[in-house]
PDB file of C-alpha atoms in Angstrom:
ATOM      1  CA  MET A   1     -13.041 -41.852-259.571  1.00 43.00           C
ATOM      2  CA  ILE A   2      -9.607 -40.232-260.116  1.00 43.00           C
ATOM      3  CA  HIS A   3      -9.257 -36.791-258.556  1.00 49.00           C
ATOM      4  CA  PRO A   4      -6.631 -34.281-259.703  1.00 43.00           C
ATOM      5  CA  PRO A   5      -3.790 -33.877-257.179  1.00 47.00           C
ATOM      6  CA  ARG A   6      -3.829 -30.714-255.135  1.00 55.00           C
ATOM      7  CA  GLU A   7      -1.473 -29.374-252.515  1.00 59.00           C
ATOM      8  CA  SER A   8      -1.388 -26.511-250.027  1.00 70.00           C
ATOM      9  CA  HIS A   9       1.498 -25.567-247.759  1.00 68.00           C
ATOM     10  CA  THR A  10       1.786 -23.510-244.547  1.00 76.00           C
ATOM     11  CA  ASP A  11       4.474 -23.312-241.862  1.00 79.00           C
ATOM     12  CA  LEU A  12       2.375 -25.599-239.663  1.00 84.00           C
ATOM     13  CA  PHE A  13       1.184 -28.191-242.169  1.00 90.00           C
ATOM     14  CA  THR A  14       0.970 -29.384-245.755  1.00 93.00           C
ATOM     15  CA  CYS A  15      -2.188 -30.880-247.231  1.00 95.00           C
ATOM     16  CA  GLU A  16      -2.348 -32.851-250.457  1.00 96.00           C
ATOM     17  CA  ARG A  17      -4.874 -34.996-252.285  1.00 96.00           C
ATOM     18  CA  ILE A  18      -3.878 -38.490-253.440  1.00 95.00           C
ATOM     19  CA  GLU A  19      -6.864 -40.009-255.264  1.00 93.00           C
ATOM     20  CA  ASP A  20      -9.629 -40.502-252.642  1.00 94.00           C
ATOM     21  CA  VAL A  21      -7.290 -39.793-249.707  1.00 97.00           C
ATOM     22  CA  GLU A  22      -6.659 -36.345-248.239  1.00 98.00           C
ATOM     23  CA  VAL A  23      -3.236 -36.244-246.557  1.00 98.00           C
ATOM     24  CA  LEU A  24      -2.429 -33.749-243.787  1.00 96.00           C
ATOM     25  CA  THR A  25       1.251 -33.619-242.807  1.00 95.00           C
ATOM     26  CA  PHE A  26       2.144 -31.567-239.739  1.00 92.00           C
ATOM     27  CA  HIS A  27       5.581 -29.916-239.738  1.00 88.00           C
ATOM     28  CA  LYS A  28       5.361 -28.717-236.140  1.00 82.00           C
ATOM     29  CA  HIS A  29       3.418 -29.867-233.102  1.00 78.00           C
ATOM     30  CA  LEU A  30       0.204 -28.040-232.321  1.00 79.00           C
ATOM     31  CA  LEU A  31       0.760 -26.938-228.744  1.00 76.00           C
ATOM     32  CA  HIS A  32       2.314 -23.535-229.447  1.00 70.00           C
ATOM     33  CA  HIS A  33       0.086 -22.839-232.463  1.00 80.00           C
ATOM     34  CA  LEU A  34      -3.369 -23.209-230.937  1.00 83.00           C
ATOM     35  CA  THR A  35      -2.837 -19.963-229.001  1.00 80.00           C
ATOM     36  CA  ASP A  36      -2.225 -18.160-232.303  1.00 84.00           C
ATOM     37  CA  LEU A  37      -5.666 -17.117-233.536  1.00 86.00           C
ATOM     38  CA  ALA A  38      -4.665 -17.052-237.210  1.00 88.00           C
ATOM     39  CA  ALA A  39      -3.003 -20.493-237.073  1.00 88.00           C
ATOM     40  CA  LYS A  40      -5.885 -21.982-235.095  1.00 90.00           C
ATOM     41  CA  THR A  41      -8.467 -20.562-237.499  1.00 91.00           C
ATOM     42  CA  ARG A  42      -6.518 -21.910-240.468  1.00 92.00           C
ATOM     43  CA  ILE A  43      -6.363 -25.489-239.165  1.00 93.00           C
ATOM     44  CA  LEU A  44      -9.997 -25.520-237.954  1.00 94.00           C
ATOM     45  CA  GLU A  45     -11.278 -24.133-241.263  1.00 94.00           C
ATOM     46  CA  TYR A  46      -9.223 -26.720-243.111  1.00 95.00           C
ATOM     47  CA  LEU A  47     -10.725 -29.545-241.031  1.00 96.00           C
ATOM     48  CA  GLU A  48     -14.192 -28.169-241.743  1.00 96.00           C
ATOM     49  CA  SER A  49     -13.472 -28.155-245.481  1.00 96.00           C
ATOM     50  CA  VAL A  50     -12.331 -31.789-245.299  1.00 96.00           C
ATOM     51  CA  SER A  51     -15.509 -32.752-243.474  1.00 96.00           C
ATOM     52  CA  ARG A  52     -17.687 -31.049-246.104  1.00 96.00           C
ATOM     53  CA  ASP A  53     -15.944 -32.588-249.136  1.00 96.00           C
ATOM     54  CA  PRO A  54     -17.915 -35.679-250.233  1.00 94.00           C
ATOM     55  CA  THR A  55     -15.117 -36.826-252.550  1.00 95.00           C
ATOM     56  CA  ILE A  56     -12.739 -37.478-249.636  1.00 96.00           C
ATOM     57  CA  ARG A  57     -13.156 -41.051-248.456  1.00 96.00           C
ATOM     58  CA  VAL A  58     -10.225 -41.215-246.049  1.00 98.00           C
ATOM     59  CA  PHE A  59      -8.372 -38.476-244.169  1.00 98.00           C
ATOM     60  CA  LEU A  60      -4.761 -39.384-243.333  1.00 98.00           C
ATOM     61  CA  ILE A  61      -2.909 -37.403-240.656  1.00 98.00           C
ATOM     62  CA  LEU A  62       0.881 -37.703-240.516  1.00 97.00           C
ATOM     63  CA  ALA A  63       2.060 -36.354-237.160  1.00 92.00           C
ATOM     64  CA  SER A  64       4.957 -33.943-236.984  1.00 88.00           C
ATOM     65  CA  PRO A  65       8.436 -35.451-236.556  1.00 79.00           C
ATOM     66  CA  GLN A  66       8.909 -32.578-234.097  1.00 70.00           C
ATOM     67  CA  ARG A  67       7.087 -34.525-231.400  1.00 70.00           C
ATOM     68  CA  LEU A  68       6.419 -33.191-227.935  1.00 72.00           C
ATOM     69  CA  ASP A  69       8.067 -35.698-225.597  1.00 76.00           C
ATOM     70  CA  LYS A  70       7.684 -35.820-221.825  1.00 79.00           C
ATOM     71  CA  GLU A  71      10.573 -33.472-221.016  1.00 84.00           C
ATOM     72  CA  MET A  72       9.365 -30.839-223.474  1.00 81.00           C
ATOM     73  CA  TYR A  73       5.832 -31.173-222.096  1.00 81.00           C
ATOM     74  CA  LEU A  74       7.099 -30.766-218.519  1.00 83.00           C
ATOM     75  CA  ASP A  75       9.136 -27.697-219.483  1.00 82.00           C
ATOM     76  CA  PHE A  76       6.133 -26.185-221.251  1.00 80.00           C
ATOM     77  CA  TYR A  77       3.792 -26.608-218.284  1.00 78.00           C
ATOM     78  CA  ARG A  78       6.219 -25.656-215.515  1.00 78.00           C
ATOM     79  CA  GLN A  79       6.300 -22.090-216.773  1.00 76.00           C
ATOM     80  CA  TYR A  80       2.611 -21.854-215.833  1.00 72.00           C
ATOM     81  CA  LEU A  81       2.519 -23.834-212.582  1.00 70.00           C
ATOM     82  CA  GLY A  82       4.094 -21.142-210.446  1.00 67.00           C
ATOM     83  CA  SER A  83       2.735 -18.177-212.378  1.00 70.00           C
ATOM     84  CA  SER A  84      -0.231 -16.096-211.293  1.00 72.00           C
ATOM     85  CA  SER A  85       0.205 -13.727-214.247  1.00 80.00           C
ATOM     86  CA  ILE A  86      -3.121 -12.908-215.880  1.00 79.00           C
ATOM     87  CA  ALA A  87      -1.433 -13.025-219.295  1.00 80.00           C
ATOM     88  CA  ASP A  88      -0.080 -16.535-218.643  1.00 78.00           C
ATOM     89  CA  GLN A  89      -3.407 -17.816-217.373  1.00 80.00           C
ATOM     90  CA  THR A  90      -5.249 -16.293-220.337  1.00 84.00           C
ATOM     91  CA  LEU A  91      -2.798 -17.975-222.714  1.00 84.00           C
ATOM     92  CA  LEU A  92      -3.314 -21.336-221.012  1.00 84.00           C
ATOM     93  CA  LYS A  93      -7.110 -21.016-221.208  1.00 87.00           C
ATOM     94  CA  ARG A  94      -6.797 -20.129-224.880  1.00 88.00           C
ATOM     95  CA  LEU A  95      -4.686 -23.248-225.398  1.00 88.00           C
ATOM     96  CA  TYR A  96      -7.201 -25.479-223.593  1.00 89.00           C
ATOM     97  CA  ASN A  97     -10.070 -24.073-225.640  1.00 92.00           C
ATOM     98  CA  GLY A  98      -8.080 -24.480-228.859  1.00 92.00           C
ATOM     99  CA  LEU A  99      -7.330 -28.113-228.026  1.00 92.00           C
ATOM    100  CA  ASN A 100     -11.010 -28.739-227.319  1.00 93.00           C
ATOM    101  CA  GLN A 101     -12.022 -27.208-230.646  1.00 94.00           C
ATOM    102  CA  PHE A 102      -9.398 -29.222-232.537  1.00 94.00           C
ATOM    103  CA  ILE A 103     -10.397 -32.505-230.875  1.00 94.00           C
ATOM    104  CA  MET A 104     -14.102 -31.956-231.524  1.00 94.00           C
ATOM    105  CA  LYS A 105     -13.524 -31.002-235.182  1.00 94.00           C
ATOM    106  CA  LEU A 106     -11.374 -34.086-235.648  1.00 94.00           C
ATOM    107  CA  TYR A 107     -13.746 -36.381-233.803  1.00 93.00           C
ATOM    108  CA  LYS A 108     -16.833 -35.223-235.719  1.00 93.00           C
ATOM    109  CA  ILE A 109     -15.191 -35.118-239.146  1.00 95.00           C
ATOM    110  CA  ASN A 110     -17.062 -37.131-241.781  1.00 95.00           C
ATOM    111  CA  PRO A 111     -14.305 -39.093-243.579  1.00 96.00           C
ATOM    112  CA  PHE A 112     -12.635 -42.110-241.976  1.00 97.00           C
ATOM    113  CA  VAL A 113      -9.482 -40.863-240.201  1.00 98.00           C
ATOM    114  CA  VAL A 114      -6.129 -42.668-240.132  1.00 98.00           C
ATOM    115  CA  HIS A 115      -3.422 -41.248-237.833  1.00 98.00           C
ATOM    116  CA  ALA A 116       0.281 -42.107-238.149  1.00 98.00           C
ATOM    117  CA  GLY A 117       3.073 -41.025-235.802  1.00 95.00           C
ATOM    118  CA  SER A 118       6.380 -41.988-234.256  1.00 94.00           C
ATOM    119  CA  GLY A 119       8.877 -41.229-231.499  1.00 91.00           C
ATOM    120  CA  ASN A 120       8.585 -40.376-227.824  1.00 91.00           C
ATOM    121  CA  THR A 121       5.139 -38.849-227.469  1.00 90.00           C
ATOM    122  CA  ALA A 122       3.546 -37.176-224.451  1.00 89.00           C
ATOM    123  CA  PHE A 123       0.108 -38.538-223.541  1.00 90.00           C
ATOM    124  CA  LEU A 124      -1.535 -35.357-224.856  1.00 89.00           C
ATOM    125  CA  PHE A 125      -0.676 -36.336-228.430  1.00 90.00           C
ATOM    126  CA  MET A 126      -1.611 -39.953-227.830  1.00 93.00           C
ATOM    127  CA  ASN A 127      -4.987 -38.600-226.717  1.00 93.00           C
ATOM    128  CA  LEU A 128      -5.340 -36.632-229.959  1.00 93.00           C
ATOM    129  CA  SER A 129      -4.688 -39.805-231.951  1.00 95.00           C
ATOM    130  CA  LEU A 130      -7.433 -41.585-229.989  1.00 96.00           C
ATOM    131  CA  ALA A 131      -9.943 -39.186-231.582  1.00 95.00           C
ATOM    132  CA  CYS A 132      -9.097 -40.873-234.918  1.00 96.00           C
ATOM    133  CA  ASP A 133     -10.568 -44.087-236.314  1.00 97.00           C
ATOM    134  CA  TYR A 134      -7.357 -46.033-236.996  1.00 98.00           C
ATOM    135  CA  ARG A 135      -3.883 -45.511-235.545  1.00 98.00           C
ATOM    136  CA  ILE A 136      -0.446 -46.453-236.875  1.00 98.00           C
ATOM    137  CA  ALA A 137       2.828 -46.032-234.975  1.00 97.00           C
ATOM    138  CA  THR A 138       6.444 -47.054-235.410  1.00 97.00           C
ATOM    139  CA  GLU A 139       8.161 -49.774-233.386  1.00 96.00           C
ATOM    140  CA  GLU A 140      10.203 -47.373-231.250  1.00 95.00           C
ATOM    141  CA  THR A 141       7.244 -45.122-230.384  1.00 95.00           C
ATOM    142  CA  LEU A 142       6.720 -44.637-226.660  1.00 95.00           C
ATOM    143  CA  PHE A 143       3.649 -42.994-225.135  1.00 95.00           C
ATOM    144  CA  GLN A 144       5.035 -41.015-222.200  1.00 93.00           C
ATOM    145  CA  ASN A 145       2.886 -40.222-219.190  1.00 91.00           C
ATOM    146  CA  PRO A 146       3.998 -36.984-217.466  1.00 88.00           C
ATOM    147  CA  GLY A 147       0.919 -36.575-215.260  1.00 85.00           C
ATOM    148  CA  MET A 148       2.190 -37.661-211.848  1.00 85.00           C
ATOM    149  CA  GLU A 149       5.571 -35.994-212.277  1.00 86.00           C
ATOM    150  CA  LEU A 150       3.870 -32.778-213.323  1.00 83.00           C
ATOM    151  CA  GLY A 151       1.111 -32.992-210.744  1.00 86.00           C
ATOM    152  CA  LEU A 152      -1.712 -32.446-213.240  1.00 85.00           C
ATOM    153  CA  PRO A 153      -4.478 -34.612-214.707  1.00 87.00           C
ATOM    154  CA  PRO A 154      -4.169 -35.299-218.454  1.00 88.00           C
ATOM    155  CA  LYS A 155      -5.444 -32.881-221.087  1.00 90.00           C
ATOM    156  CA  GLY A 156      -6.878 -33.906-224.434  1.00 92.00           C
ATOM    157  CA  GLY A 157      -9.735 -36.209-223.451  1.00 94.00           C
ATOM    158  CA  GLY A 158      -7.396 -38.960-222.269  1.00 92.00           C
ATOM    159  CA  VAL A 159      -9.577 -40.115-219.382  1.00 94.00           C
ATOM    160  CA  PHE A 160     -12.627 -40.108-221.657  1.00 94.00           C
ATOM    161  CA  PHE A 161     -11.033 -42.077-224.493  1.00 95.00           C
ATOM    162  CA  LEU A 162      -9.101 -44.525-222.310  1.00 96.00           C
ATOM    163  CA  SER A 163     -12.063 -45.307-220.059  1.00 95.00           C
ATOM    164  CA  HIS A 164     -14.226 -46.037-223.128  1.00 93.00           C
ATOM    165  CA  LEU A 165     -11.542 -48.135-224.822  1.00 94.00           C
ATOM    166  CA  LEU A 166     -10.202 -49.996-221.795  1.00 96.00           C
ATOM    167  CA  GLY A 167     -12.803 -49.608-219.054  1.00 95.00           C
ATOM    168  CA  PRO A 168     -12.514 -47.365-215.968  1.00 95.00           C
ATOM    169  CA  ALA A 169     -10.344 -49.768-213.934  1.00 97.00           C
ATOM    170  CA  LYS A 170      -7.590 -50.168-216.556  1.00 97.00           C
ATOM    171  CA  CYS A 171      -7.730 -46.467-217.378  1.00 95.00           C
ATOM    172  CA  ALA A 172      -7.239 -45.629-213.695  1.00 95.00           C
ATOM    173  CA  GLU A 173      -4.369 -48.116-213.336  1.00 96.00           C
ATOM    174  CA  ILE A 174      -2.466 -46.542-216.239  1.00 95.00           C
ATOM    175  CA  LEU A 175      -3.018 -42.926-215.202  1.00 94.00           C
ATOM    176  CA  TYR A 176      -2.416 -43.414-211.475  1.00 93.00           C
ATOM    177  CA  SER A 177       0.802 -45.351-212.135  1.00 93.00           C
ATOM    178  CA  GLY A 178       2.391 -42.568-214.186  1.00 91.00           C
ATOM    179  CA  ARG A 179       4.085 -45.218-216.335  1.00 93.00           C
ATOM    180  CA  ASP A 180       4.822 -45.079-220.045  1.00 95.00           C
ATOM    181  CA  ILE A 181       3.308 -47.387-222.683  1.00 97.00           C
ATOM    182  CA  ASN A 182       5.443 -49.111-225.324  1.00 97.00           C
ATOM    183  CA  MET A 183       4.044 -50.328-228.625  1.00 97.00           C
ATOM    184  CA  GLU A 184       3.723 -53.972-227.593  1.00 97.00           C
ATOM    185  CA  GLU A 185       1.382 -52.961-224.786  1.00 97.00           C
ATOM    186  CA  ALA A 186      -0.329 -50.295-226.919  1.00 97.00           C
ATOM    187  CA  MET A 187      -1.177 -52.913-229.553  1.00 97.00           C
ATOM    188  CA  GLY A 188      -2.517 -55.272-226.899  1.00 97.00           C
ATOM    189  CA  LEU A 189      -4.692 -52.521-225.443  1.00 97.00           C
ATOM    190  CA  GLY A 190      -5.969 -51.343-228.836  1.00 97.00           C
ATOM    191  CA  LEU A 191      -4.405 -47.885-228.517  1.00 97.00           C
ATOM    192  CA  VAL A 192      -2.724 -48.482-231.879  1.00 98.00           C
ATOM    193  CA  ASN A 193      -3.926 -50.745-234.682  1.00 98.00           C
ATOM    194  CA  ARG A 194      -0.722 -51.271-236.629  1.00 98.00           C
ATOM    195  CA  VAL A 195       3.001 -51.011-235.814  1.00 98.00           C
ATOM    196  CA  VAL A 196       5.505 -50.453-238.634  1.00 98.00           C
ATOM    197  CA  LYS A 197       9.173 -49.619-239.140  1.00 97.00           C
ATOM    198  CA  GLN A 198      10.187 -45.967-239.062  1.00 95.00           C
ATOM    199  CA  ASP A 199      11.376 -45.894-242.674  1.00 95.00           C
ATOM    200  CA  THR A 200       8.061 -47.268-243.952  1.00 97.00           C
ATOM    201  CA  LEU A 201       5.717 -45.067-241.892  1.00 97.00           C
ATOM    202  CA  ARG A 202       4.454 -42.842-244.716  1.00 97.00           C
ATOM    203  CA  THR A 203       4.147 -45.623-247.304  1.00 97.00           C
ATOM    204  CA  SER A 204       2.447 -47.941-244.793  1.00 98.00           C
ATOM    205  CA  ALA A 205       0.055 -45.184-243.749  1.00 98.00           C
ATOM    206  CA  LEU A 206      -0.854 -44.421-247.372  1.00 98.00           C
ATOM    207  CA  GLU A 207      -1.306 -48.128-248.063  1.00 98.00           C
ATOM    208  CA  THR A 208      -3.680 -48.416-245.104  1.00 98.00           C
ATOM    209  CA  ALA A 209      -5.579 -45.252-246.064  1.00 98.00           C
ATOM    210  CA  HIS A 210      -6.086 -46.449-249.643  1.00 98.00           C
ATOM    211  CA  ALA A 211      -7.243 -49.856-248.380  1.00 97.00           C
ATOM    212  CA  PHE A 212      -9.975 -48.170-246.318  1.00 97.00           C
ATOM    213  CA  ALA A 213     -10.822 -45.882-249.255  1.00 96.00           C
ATOM    214  CA  HIS A 214     -11.751 -48.965-251.288  1.00 95.00           C
ATOM    215  CA  ARG A 215     -14.195 -50.222-248.662  1.00 94.00           C
ATOM    216  CA  SER A 216     -17.860 -49.253-248.619  1.00 92.00           C
ATOM    217  CA  PRO A 217     -17.967 -45.534-247.740  1.00 88.00           C
ATOM    218  CA  GLN A 218     -21.575 -45.894-246.589  1.00 90.00           C
ATOM    219  CA  ALA A 219     -20.645 -48.660-244.140  1.00 93.00           C
ATOM    220  CA  LEU A 220     -17.610 -46.751-242.824  1.00 91.00           C
ATOM    221  CA  PHE A 221     -19.698 -43.595-242.378  1.00 89.00           C
ATOM    222  CA  GLY A 222     -22.517 -45.445-240.613  1.00 92.00           C
ATOM    223  CA  ILE A 223     -20.230 -47.325-238.220  1.00 92.00           C
ATOM    224  CA  LYS A 224     -18.301 -44.135-237.465  1.00 90.00           C
ATOM    225  CA  LYS A 225     -21.503 -42.241-236.615  1.00 88.00           C
ATOM    226  CA  LEU A 226     -22.808 -45.050-234.386  1.00 88.00           C
ATOM    227  CA  LEU A 227     -19.522 -45.235-232.504  1.00 87.00           C
ATOM    228  CA  GLY A 228     -19.629 -41.460-232.150  1.00 82.00           C
ATOM    229  CA  TYR A 229     -23.103 -41.659-230.630  1.00 79.00           C
ATOM    230  CA  CYS A 230     -21.767 -44.008-227.964  1.00 75.00           C
ATOM    231  CA  MET A 231     -19.279 -41.275-227.014  1.00 76.00           C
ATOM    232  CA  LYS A 232     -21.535 -38.251-227.482  1.00 79.00           C
ATOM    233  CA  ASP A 233     -20.591 -36.713-224.105  1.00 90.00           C
ATOM    234  CA  LEU A 234     -17.042 -35.853-225.273  1.00 92.00           C
ATOM    235  CA  GLU A 235     -17.675 -32.116-225.684  1.00 90.00           C
ATOM    236  CA  GLY A 236     -19.079 -31.746-222.172  1.00 92.00           C
ATOM    237  CA  PHE A 237     -16.229 -33.839-220.785  1.00 92.00           C
ATOM    238  CA  LEU A 238     -13.601 -31.584-222.402  1.00 93.00           C
ATOM    239  CA  GLU A 239     -15.210 -28.499-220.861  1.00 93.00           C
ATOM    240  CA  TYR A 240     -15.214 -30.172-217.438  1.00 92.00           C
ATOM    241  CA  GLU A 241     -11.597 -31.260-217.995  1.00 92.00           C
ATOM    242  CA  ASN A 242     -10.664 -27.580-218.440  1.00 92.00           C
ATOM    243  CA  LYS A 243     -12.291 -26.699-215.108  1.00 91.00           C
ATOM    244  CA  VAL A 244     -10.479 -29.496-213.273  1.00 92.00           C
ATOM    245  CA  LEU A 245      -7.140 -28.442-214.775  1.00 89.00           C
ATOM    246  CA  GLU A 246      -7.717 -24.793-213.851  1.00 86.00           C
ATOM    247  CA  THR A 247      -8.575 -25.792-210.268  1.00 87.00           C
ATOM    248  CA  THR A 248      -5.462 -27.973-210.047  1.00 83.00           C
ATOM    249  CA  LEU A 249      -3.270 -25.168-211.387  1.00 79.00           C
ATOM    250  CA  ARG A 250      -4.653 -22.766-208.764  1.00 77.00           C
ATOM    251  CA  ARG A 251      -3.719 -25.280-206.065  1.00 74.00           C
ATOM    252  CA  HIS A 252      -0.164 -25.393-207.435  1.00 67.00           C
ATOM    253  CA  GLN A 253       0.028 -21.596-207.390  1.00 64.00           C
ATOM    254  CA  HIS A 254      -1.292 -21.476-203.812  1.00 61.00           C
ATOM    255  CA  GLU A 255       1.418 -23.915-202.693  1.00 62.00           C
ATOM    256  CA  GLU A 256       4.078 -21.712-204.308  1.00 56.00           C
ATOM    257  CA  MET A 257       3.001 -18.701-202.241  1.00 50.00           C
TER     258      MET A 257
END
């Protein structure tokens, strides 16, 4: 079935329909926008509309070129580590809750999800990609692990996803080491499914999305739901993750006193 093209544009993202594939292109990274109620509502309502649309076979997410690398992530968090301001702590809780809502919407969405991204990427955004069904990255992409340097456990369901994908021992080895992951290792571990050149990222991602769109939608849906059942504790884990992060932040603030 051929569907008429449609497009919608906001400061945060553009969405467009290309045949059976819905394409979401982020212009900015999410971290600063999930504390904005209007922006958060807009993206969550959009994800809900994608999930409810039976004509969408594949949902393609193109990550923002404005990636949040390790240094930017460290700078973002350090403003909160030594702060006991109620306003700062409220903002951080709002961010954590917004991330949880985004991850759960993405993880439970009905269409098959392909994620494509590039560049130096903090583990938080790697974790968001792990909520998707198929992941594409460029050759120079580097997943950067700021946890040990920052003194905080990872946010975004990283422990949950990595322990399910790799097993608890390998997950622990990666997180305790604080090391980064290049694409050769990421491919070997199954953290990405395809590595492409930077200048072909969009065309390769669309090619992959259309290939999945021509497979049995019933089979894709059924497999996706069964895999989701195996990981049905994600929502509870994300809530517990928030509590652990809040406790760790309080310990940082106590040490600053």
